[in-house]
Coordinates of C-alpha atoms in Angstrom, one line a residue:
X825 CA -35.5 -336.5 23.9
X826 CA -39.0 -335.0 24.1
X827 CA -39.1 -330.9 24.2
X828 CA -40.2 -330.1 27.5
X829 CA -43.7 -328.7 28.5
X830 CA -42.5 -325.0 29.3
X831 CA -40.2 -324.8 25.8
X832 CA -43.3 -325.7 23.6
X833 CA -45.7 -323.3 25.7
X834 CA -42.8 -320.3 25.3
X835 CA -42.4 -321.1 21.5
X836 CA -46.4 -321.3 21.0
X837 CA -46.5 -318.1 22.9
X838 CA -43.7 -316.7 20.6
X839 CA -45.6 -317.2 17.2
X840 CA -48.9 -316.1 18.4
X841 CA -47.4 -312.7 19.2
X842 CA -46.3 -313.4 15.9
X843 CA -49.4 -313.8 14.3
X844 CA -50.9 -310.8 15.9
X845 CA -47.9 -308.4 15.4
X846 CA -48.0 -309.2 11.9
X847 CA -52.1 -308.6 11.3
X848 CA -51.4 -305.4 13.2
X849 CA -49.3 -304.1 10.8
X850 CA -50.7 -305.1 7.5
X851 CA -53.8 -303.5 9.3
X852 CA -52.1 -300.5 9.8
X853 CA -50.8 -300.8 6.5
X854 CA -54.6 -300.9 5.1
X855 CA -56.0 -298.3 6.5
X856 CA -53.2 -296.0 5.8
X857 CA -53.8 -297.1 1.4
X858 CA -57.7 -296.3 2.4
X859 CA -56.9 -292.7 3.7
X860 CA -54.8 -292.2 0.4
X861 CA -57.6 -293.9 -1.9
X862 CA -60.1 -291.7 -0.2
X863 CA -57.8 -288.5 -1.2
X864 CA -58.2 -289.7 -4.7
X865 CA -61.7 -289.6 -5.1
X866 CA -62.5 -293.4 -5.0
X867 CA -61.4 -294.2 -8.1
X868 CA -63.2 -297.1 -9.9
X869 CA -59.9 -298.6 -11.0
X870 CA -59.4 -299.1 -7.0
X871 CA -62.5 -300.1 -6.1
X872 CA -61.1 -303.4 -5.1
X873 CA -59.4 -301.7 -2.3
X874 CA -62.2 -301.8 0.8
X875 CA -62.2 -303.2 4.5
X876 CA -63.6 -306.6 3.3
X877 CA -61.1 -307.5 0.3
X878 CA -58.0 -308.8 2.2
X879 CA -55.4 -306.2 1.6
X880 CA -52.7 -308.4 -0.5
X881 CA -55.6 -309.4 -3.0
X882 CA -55.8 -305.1 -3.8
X883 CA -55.5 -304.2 -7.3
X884 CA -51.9 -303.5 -8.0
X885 CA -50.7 -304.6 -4.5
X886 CA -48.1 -307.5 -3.5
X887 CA -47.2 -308.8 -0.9
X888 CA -44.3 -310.1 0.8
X889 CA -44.0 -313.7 2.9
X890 CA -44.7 -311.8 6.1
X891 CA -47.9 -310.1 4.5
X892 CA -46.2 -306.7 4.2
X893 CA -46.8 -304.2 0.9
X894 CA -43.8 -304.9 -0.9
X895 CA -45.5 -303.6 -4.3
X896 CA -47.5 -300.6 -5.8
X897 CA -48.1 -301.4 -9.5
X898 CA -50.9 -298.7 -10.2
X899 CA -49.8 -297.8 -13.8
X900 CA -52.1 -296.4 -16.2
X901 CA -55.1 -297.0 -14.3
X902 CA -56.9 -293.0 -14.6
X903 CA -55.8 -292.4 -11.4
X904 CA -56.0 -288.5 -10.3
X905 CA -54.9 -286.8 -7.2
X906 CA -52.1 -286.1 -5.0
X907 CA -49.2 -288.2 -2.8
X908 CA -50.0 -285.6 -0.2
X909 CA -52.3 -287.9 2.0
X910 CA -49.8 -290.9 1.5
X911 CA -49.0 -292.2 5.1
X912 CA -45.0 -293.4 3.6
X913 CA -44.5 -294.6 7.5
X914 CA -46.9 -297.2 7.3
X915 CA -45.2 -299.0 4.4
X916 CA -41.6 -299.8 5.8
X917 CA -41.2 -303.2 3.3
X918 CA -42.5 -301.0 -0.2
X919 CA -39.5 -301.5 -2.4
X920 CA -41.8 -301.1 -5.7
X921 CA -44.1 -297.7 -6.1
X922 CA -45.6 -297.5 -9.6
X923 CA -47.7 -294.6 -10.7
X924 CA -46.9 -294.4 -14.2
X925 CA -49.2 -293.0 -16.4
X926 CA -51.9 -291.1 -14.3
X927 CA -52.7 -288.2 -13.5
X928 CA -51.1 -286.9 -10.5
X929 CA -50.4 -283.4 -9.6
X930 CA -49.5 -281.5 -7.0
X931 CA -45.5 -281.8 -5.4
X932 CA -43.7 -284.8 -4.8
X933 CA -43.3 -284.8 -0.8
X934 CA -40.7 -285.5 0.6
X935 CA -41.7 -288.2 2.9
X936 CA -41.4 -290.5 -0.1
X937 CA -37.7 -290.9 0.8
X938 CA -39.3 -292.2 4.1
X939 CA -40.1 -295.5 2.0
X940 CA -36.7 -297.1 3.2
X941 CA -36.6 -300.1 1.3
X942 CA -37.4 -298.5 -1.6
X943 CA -36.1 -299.9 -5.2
X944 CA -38.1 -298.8 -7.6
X945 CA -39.9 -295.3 -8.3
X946 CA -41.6 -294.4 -11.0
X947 CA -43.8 -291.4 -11.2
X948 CA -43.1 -291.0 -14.7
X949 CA -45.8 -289.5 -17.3
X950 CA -48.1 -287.3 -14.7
X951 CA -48.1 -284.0 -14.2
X952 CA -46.2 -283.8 -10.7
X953 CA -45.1 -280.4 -10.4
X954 CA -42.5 -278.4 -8.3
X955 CA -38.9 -279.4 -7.6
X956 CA -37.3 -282.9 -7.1
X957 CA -36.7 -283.3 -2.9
X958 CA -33.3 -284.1 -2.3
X959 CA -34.0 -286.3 0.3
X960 CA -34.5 -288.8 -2.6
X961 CA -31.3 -288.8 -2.6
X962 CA -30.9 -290.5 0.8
X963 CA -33.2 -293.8 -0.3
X964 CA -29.3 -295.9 -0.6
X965 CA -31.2 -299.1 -1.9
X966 CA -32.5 -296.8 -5.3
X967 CA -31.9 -299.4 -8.6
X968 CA -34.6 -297.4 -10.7
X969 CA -35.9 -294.1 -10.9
X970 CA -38.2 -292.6 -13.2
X971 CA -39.4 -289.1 -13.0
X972 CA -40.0 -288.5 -16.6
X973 CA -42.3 -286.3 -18.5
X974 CA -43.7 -284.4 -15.5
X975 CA -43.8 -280.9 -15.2
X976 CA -41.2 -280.5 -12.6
X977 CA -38.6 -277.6 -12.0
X978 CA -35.7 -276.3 -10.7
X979 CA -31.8 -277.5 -10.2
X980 CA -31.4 -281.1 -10.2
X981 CA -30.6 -282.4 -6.6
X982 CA -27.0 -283.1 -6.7
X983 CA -27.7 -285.8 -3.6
X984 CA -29.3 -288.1 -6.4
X985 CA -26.1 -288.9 -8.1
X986 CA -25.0 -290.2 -5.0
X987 CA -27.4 -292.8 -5.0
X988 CA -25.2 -295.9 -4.5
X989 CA -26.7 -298.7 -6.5
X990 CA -28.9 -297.1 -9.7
X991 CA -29.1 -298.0 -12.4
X992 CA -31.8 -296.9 -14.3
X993 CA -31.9 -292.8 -14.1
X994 CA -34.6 -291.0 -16.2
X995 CA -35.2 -287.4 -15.4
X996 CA -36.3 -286.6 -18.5
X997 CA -39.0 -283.9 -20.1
X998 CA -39.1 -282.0 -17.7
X999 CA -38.1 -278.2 -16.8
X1000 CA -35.2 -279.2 -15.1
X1001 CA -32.2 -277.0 -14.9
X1002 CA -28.5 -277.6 -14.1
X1003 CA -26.5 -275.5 -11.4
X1004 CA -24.0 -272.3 -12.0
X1005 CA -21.7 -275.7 -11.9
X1006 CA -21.6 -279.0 -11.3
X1007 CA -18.7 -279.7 -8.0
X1008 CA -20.8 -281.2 -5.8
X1009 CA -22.1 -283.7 -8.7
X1010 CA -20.5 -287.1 -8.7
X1011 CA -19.9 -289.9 -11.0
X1012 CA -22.9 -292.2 -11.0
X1013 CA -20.5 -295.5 -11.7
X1014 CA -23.9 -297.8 -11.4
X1015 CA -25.6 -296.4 -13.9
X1016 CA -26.4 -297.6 -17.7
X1017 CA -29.4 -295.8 -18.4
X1018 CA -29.3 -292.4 -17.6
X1019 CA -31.5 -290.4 -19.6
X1020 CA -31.9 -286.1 -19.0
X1021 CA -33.7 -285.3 -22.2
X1022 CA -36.1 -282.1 -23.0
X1023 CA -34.8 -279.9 -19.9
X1024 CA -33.3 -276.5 -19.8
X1025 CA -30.0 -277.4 -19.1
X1026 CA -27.5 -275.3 -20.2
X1027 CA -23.3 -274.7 -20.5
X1028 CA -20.7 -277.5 -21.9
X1029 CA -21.0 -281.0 -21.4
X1030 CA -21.8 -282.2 -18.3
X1031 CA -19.0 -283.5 -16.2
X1032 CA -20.5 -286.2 -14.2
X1033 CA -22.3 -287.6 -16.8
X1034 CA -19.1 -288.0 -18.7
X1035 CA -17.7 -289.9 -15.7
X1036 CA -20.7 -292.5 -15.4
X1037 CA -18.6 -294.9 -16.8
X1038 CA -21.2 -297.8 -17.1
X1039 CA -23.4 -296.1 -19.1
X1040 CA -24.5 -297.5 -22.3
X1041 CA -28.0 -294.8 -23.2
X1042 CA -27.3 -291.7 -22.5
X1043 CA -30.2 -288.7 -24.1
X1044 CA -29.2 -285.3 -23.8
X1045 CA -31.4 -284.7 -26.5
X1046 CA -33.6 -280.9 -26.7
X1047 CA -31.7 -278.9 -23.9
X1048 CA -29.3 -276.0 -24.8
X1049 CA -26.0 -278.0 -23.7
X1050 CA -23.0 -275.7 -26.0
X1051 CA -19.7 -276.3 -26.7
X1052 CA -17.6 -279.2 -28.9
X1053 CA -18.7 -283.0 -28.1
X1054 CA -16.1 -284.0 -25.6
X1055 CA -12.9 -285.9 -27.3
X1056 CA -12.6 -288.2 -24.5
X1057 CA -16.5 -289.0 -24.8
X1058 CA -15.5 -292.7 -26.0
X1059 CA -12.8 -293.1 -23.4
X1060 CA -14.9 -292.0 -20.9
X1061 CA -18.6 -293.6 -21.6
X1062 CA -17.0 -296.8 -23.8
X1063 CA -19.9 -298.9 -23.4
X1064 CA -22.8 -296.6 -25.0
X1065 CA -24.8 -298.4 -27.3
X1066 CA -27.3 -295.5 -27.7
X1067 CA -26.2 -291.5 -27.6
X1068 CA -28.5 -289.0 -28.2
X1069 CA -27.5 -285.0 -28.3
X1070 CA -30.0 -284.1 -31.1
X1071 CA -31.6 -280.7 -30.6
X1072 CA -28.5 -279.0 -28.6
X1073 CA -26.2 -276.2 -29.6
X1074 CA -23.4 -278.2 -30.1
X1075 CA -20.7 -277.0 -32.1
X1076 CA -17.4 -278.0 -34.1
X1077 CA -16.4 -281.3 -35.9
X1078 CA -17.7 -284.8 -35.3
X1079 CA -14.9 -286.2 -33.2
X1080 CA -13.4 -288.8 -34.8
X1081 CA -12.7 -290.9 -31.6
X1082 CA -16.3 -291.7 -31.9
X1083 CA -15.5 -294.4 -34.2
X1084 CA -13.8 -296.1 -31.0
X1085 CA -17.4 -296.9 -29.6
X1086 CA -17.8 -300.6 -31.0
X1087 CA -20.9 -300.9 -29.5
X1088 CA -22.3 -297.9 -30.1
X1089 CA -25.7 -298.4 -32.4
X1090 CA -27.7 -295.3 -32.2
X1091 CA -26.2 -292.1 -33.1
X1092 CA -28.3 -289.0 -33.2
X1093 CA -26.6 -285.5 -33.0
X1094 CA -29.1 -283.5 -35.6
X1095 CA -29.9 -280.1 -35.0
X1096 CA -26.6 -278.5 -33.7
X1097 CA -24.0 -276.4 -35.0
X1098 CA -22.0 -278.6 -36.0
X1099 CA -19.2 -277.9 -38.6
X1100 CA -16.5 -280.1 -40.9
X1101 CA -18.5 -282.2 -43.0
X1102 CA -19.5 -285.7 -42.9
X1103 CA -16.3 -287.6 -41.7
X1104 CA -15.3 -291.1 -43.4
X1105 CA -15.2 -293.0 -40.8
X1106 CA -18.5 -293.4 -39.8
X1107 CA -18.7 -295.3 -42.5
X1108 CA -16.8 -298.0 -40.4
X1109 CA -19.2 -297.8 -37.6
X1110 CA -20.9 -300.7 -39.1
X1111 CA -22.8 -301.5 -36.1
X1112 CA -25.0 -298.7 -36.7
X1113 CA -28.3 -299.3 -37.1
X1114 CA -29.3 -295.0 -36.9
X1115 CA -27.5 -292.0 -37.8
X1116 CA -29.0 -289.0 -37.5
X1117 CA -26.8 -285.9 -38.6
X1118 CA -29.2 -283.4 -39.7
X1119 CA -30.1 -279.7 -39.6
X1120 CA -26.7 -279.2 -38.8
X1121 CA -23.8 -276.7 -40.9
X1122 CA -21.9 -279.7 -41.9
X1123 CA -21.2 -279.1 -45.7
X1124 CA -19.2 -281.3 -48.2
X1125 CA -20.3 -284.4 -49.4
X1126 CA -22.5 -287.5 -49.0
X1127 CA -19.6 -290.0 -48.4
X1128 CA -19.8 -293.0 -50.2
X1129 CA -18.7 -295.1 -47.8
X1130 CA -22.2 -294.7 -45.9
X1131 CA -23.0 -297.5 -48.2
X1132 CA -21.6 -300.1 -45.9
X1133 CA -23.6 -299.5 -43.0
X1134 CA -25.5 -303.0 -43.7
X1135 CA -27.5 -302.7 -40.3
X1136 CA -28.3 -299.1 -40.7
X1137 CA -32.0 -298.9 -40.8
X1138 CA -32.2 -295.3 -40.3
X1139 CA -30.5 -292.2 -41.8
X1140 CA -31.3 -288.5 -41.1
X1141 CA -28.9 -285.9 -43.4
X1142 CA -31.8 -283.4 -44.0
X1143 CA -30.6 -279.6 -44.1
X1144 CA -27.2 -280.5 -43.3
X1145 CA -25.8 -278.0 -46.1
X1146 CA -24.5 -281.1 -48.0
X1147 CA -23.3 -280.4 -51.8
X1148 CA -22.5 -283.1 -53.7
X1149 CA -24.6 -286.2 -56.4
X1150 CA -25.9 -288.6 -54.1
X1151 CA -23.7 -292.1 -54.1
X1152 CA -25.2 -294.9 -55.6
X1153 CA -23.4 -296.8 -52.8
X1154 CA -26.3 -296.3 -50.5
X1155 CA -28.3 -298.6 -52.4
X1156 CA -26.6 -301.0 -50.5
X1157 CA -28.1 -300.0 -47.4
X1158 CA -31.0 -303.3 -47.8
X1159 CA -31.7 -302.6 -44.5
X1160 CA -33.0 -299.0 -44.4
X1161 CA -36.7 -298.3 -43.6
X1162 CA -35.7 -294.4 -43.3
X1163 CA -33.8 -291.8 -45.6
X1164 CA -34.2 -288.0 -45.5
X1165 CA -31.8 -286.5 -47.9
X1166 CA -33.9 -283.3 -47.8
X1167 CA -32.8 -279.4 -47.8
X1168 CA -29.8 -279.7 -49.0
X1169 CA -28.3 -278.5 -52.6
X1170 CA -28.1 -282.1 -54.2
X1171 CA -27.3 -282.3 -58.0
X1172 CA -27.6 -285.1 -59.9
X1173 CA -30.1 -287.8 -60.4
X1174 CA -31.6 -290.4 -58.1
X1175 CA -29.6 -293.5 -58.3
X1176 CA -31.5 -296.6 -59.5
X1177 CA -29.6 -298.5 -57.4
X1178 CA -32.3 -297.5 -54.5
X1179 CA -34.6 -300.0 -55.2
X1180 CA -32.1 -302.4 -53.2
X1181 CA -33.2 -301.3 -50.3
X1182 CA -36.2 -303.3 -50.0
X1183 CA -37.1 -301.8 -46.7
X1184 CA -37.7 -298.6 -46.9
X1185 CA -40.9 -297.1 -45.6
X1186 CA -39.9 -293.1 -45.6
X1187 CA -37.9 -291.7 -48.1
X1188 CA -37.5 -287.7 -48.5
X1189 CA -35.2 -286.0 -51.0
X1190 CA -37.6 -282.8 -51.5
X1191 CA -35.9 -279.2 -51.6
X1192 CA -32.4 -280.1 -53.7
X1193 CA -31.7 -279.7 -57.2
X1194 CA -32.0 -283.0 -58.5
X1195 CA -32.6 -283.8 -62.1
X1196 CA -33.4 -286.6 -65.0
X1197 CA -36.9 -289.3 -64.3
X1198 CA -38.0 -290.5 -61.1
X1199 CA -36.6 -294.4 -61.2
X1200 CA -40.2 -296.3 -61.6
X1201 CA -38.0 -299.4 -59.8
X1202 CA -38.2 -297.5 -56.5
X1203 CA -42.2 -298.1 -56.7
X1204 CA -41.9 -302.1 -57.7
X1205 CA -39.0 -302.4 -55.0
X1206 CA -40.3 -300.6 -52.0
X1207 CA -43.3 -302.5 -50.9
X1208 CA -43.8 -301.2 -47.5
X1209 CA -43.2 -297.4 -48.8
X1210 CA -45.9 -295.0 -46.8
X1211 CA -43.9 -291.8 -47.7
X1212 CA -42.4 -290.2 -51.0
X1213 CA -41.4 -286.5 -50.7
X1214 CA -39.0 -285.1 -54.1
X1215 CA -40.7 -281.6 -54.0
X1216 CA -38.7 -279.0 -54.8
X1217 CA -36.5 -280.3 -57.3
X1218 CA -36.5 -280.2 -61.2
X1219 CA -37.4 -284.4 -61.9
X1220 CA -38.1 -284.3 -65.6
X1221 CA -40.6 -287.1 -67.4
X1222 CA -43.8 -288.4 -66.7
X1223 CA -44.6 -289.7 -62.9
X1224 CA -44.1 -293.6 -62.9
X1225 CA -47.1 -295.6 -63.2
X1226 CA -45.8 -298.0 -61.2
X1227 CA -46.2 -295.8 -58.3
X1228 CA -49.5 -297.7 -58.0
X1229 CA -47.8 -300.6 -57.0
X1230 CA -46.8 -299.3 -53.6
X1231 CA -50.2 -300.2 -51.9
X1232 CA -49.3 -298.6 -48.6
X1233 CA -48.5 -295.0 -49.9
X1234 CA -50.1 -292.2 -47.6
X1235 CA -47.8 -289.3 -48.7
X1236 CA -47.1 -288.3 -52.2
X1237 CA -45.6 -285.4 -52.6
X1238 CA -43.9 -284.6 -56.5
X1239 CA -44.9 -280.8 -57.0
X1240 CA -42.7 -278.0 -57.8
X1241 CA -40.7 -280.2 -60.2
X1242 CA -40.4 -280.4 -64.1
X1243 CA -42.9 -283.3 -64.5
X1244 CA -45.0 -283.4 -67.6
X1245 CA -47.6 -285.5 -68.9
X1246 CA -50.8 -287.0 -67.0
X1247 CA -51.3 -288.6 -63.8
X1248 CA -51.6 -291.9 -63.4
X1249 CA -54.7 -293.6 -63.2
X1250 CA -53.2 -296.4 -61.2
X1251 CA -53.0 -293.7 -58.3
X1252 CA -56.7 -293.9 -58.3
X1253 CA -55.7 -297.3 -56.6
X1254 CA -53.6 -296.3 -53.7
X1255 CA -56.6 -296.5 -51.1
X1256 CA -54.3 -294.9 -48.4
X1257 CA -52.7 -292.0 -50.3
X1258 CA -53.6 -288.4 -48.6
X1259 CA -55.5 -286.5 -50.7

């Protein structure tokens, strides 16, 4: 049956209002990117952005079906100025803003959290300054926000951990600081990246964090958080893959139920107060692939069974107040790149069994009190070595001529030690070595 005259007029008469509706808007939507472009001092990086270039072929901009801004990706581009003269209204289908990387200063307003479709957010590495609105908060579609490395102050909103379907929560390096307590904080369930590092927060462990069930990275690294490490920390956060606390004023043991975290593969909780010694079982943790435990009061002894770590790549037990020999076990560790035994009151010698770890690119045993010839094996073994630091110790015999052998050396450091006879010329040949 053919549509009738007055059905094909109406639907015509549907789509051009269509057509202009939509051109009305992604106008509106133009000029309200040129009023902020022109608040940023025309910069070249934008200098596609202009009345004749049509709006969804800007640099950094997509567009949705419709035509609408559905994308900002302006990271890194030199950018400098303000969100001040940023008309959020105008861009009601923006669920990506990108600013990563600029140069932005000033606040962030808090008409941003007028961007109601809003997904993404990252205003990480510029110098925003001022506090975090809590209206941010309020944006329920939130998967991703990154404020990071700014210079942004005061209490962090408790609104945003209400924030229904993050994900991805970075807050970090910053001059953030926590509340007199946290009761109006809630879990974050969604999260698995959450990530408050290099703040001012302060008191025990933070509750909310501990019941963000999901999360698998968690940094709490370089604030002032006190207190033991939370027993129920692998009952609570099972799925952490990567757990950072370094830099904090922890204090007390090394919980053993950490060993429950399966899937835990980064473990850095250096510079605390931590007590007890070195506990065994880490030693079944052999999905570790870096453990960090210096500059703490540990004491005791270098365990032995460190040596089975077979994907640990990176090991940190500098100034840990460790007194023991140092295991010849951990020349098992053929995956190692990293090993700073430093600042501690080591005795013995330096195994030979070392030069099995074939990867190692860093090694530091400087300020102990080991004894006996530095093994030459090390230098024929370690082919991607950059650094050698055994300052500080009393090494006897003459430095290994096969230290020439490690082509990549840049840091050789062997004085206050017991050494005796000439340098080697084959050091004339390390082209990288700092002099």
């Amino acid at each position: 049956m053919p549509t009738p005259p007055d059905a094909t007029f109406t639907a015509g008469i549907l789509l051009l209002f269509l057509l202009v509706t939509t051109n009305a808007a992604t106008e509106f939507e133009a000029e309200a990117l040129l009023a902020w472009k022109v608040s940023l001092g025309d910069p070249e990086a934008l200098s596609s952005w202009d009345k004749v270039t049509r709006l969804c072929s800007w640099t950094g901009v997509a567009c949705n079906d419709a035509g609408r801004v559905e994308s900002l990706q302006l990271r890194e581009l030199g950018i400098a100025g303000t969100l001040d003269e940023l008309n959020a209204t105008a861009l009601p289908a923006l669920t990506t803003f990108d600013l990563n990387g600029n140069n932005f200063v000033g606040s962030i307003p808090a008409s941003i959290s007028r961007l109601r479709s809003l997904t993404v957010l990252d205003l990480g590495s510029n110098a925003f300054n001022g506090s975090i609105p809590p209206q941010l908060g309020g944006l329920s579609s939130f998967v991703d926000l990154r404020l990071y490395n700014n210079h942004l102050a005061g209490d962090i909103p408790h609104r945003l951990t209400r924030l229904p379907r993050i994900v991805h929560f970075d807050l970090g390096a910053n001059f953030l600081t926590n509340p007199k307590d946290y009761l109006r904080f809630s879990p974050m369930p969604t999260v698995t990246f959450m990530s408050l590092y290099l703040n001012y927060l302060t008191g025990s462990f933070p509750e909310f964090v501990l019941e963000s069930s999901n999360v698998t990275y968690l940094d709490l690294s370089q604030n002032n958080v006190s207190g033991p490490i939370p027993y129920s920390l692998p009952e609570k956060l099972p799925n952490l893959k990567y757990l950072n606390l370094s830099v904090n004023a922890f204090s007390g043991q090394i919980p053993a139920s950490l060993s429950k975290l399966s899937k835990l593969r980064d473990l850095r909780i250096a510079t605390n107060n931590l007590t007890g010694g070195i506990p065994d079982f880490l030693g079944s943790m052999f999905q570790l692939r870096v453990l960090e435990l210096g500059s703490n009061l540990l004491g005791g002894a270098i365990p032995s069974v460190l040596g089975q770590l077979q994907m640990l790549q990176r090991l940190d037990l500098r100034s840990a107040g460790l007194v023991s020999t140092i295991p010849p076990q951990l020349g098992n560790l053929g995956n190692l790149s990293f090993m700073d035994l430093s600042m501690n009151q080591l005795t013995g010698v330096l195994p030979p069994t070392f030069a099995g770890m074939h990867k190692m690119r860093e090694f530091g045993a400087a300020s102990n009190k080991l004894v006996g010839q530095i093994p030459s094996a090390l230098f024929t073994s370690w082919p991607e070595l950059i650094s050698f630091q055994a300052f500080g110790n009393s090494f006897t015999g003459k430095i290994p001529a096969e230290l020439g052998k490690a082509t990549k050396l840049g840091i050789l450091y062997l004085f206050s030690n017991d050494l005796t006879g000439s340098i080697p010329i084959e050091l004339g040949e390390l082209v990288n070595l700092n002099t």
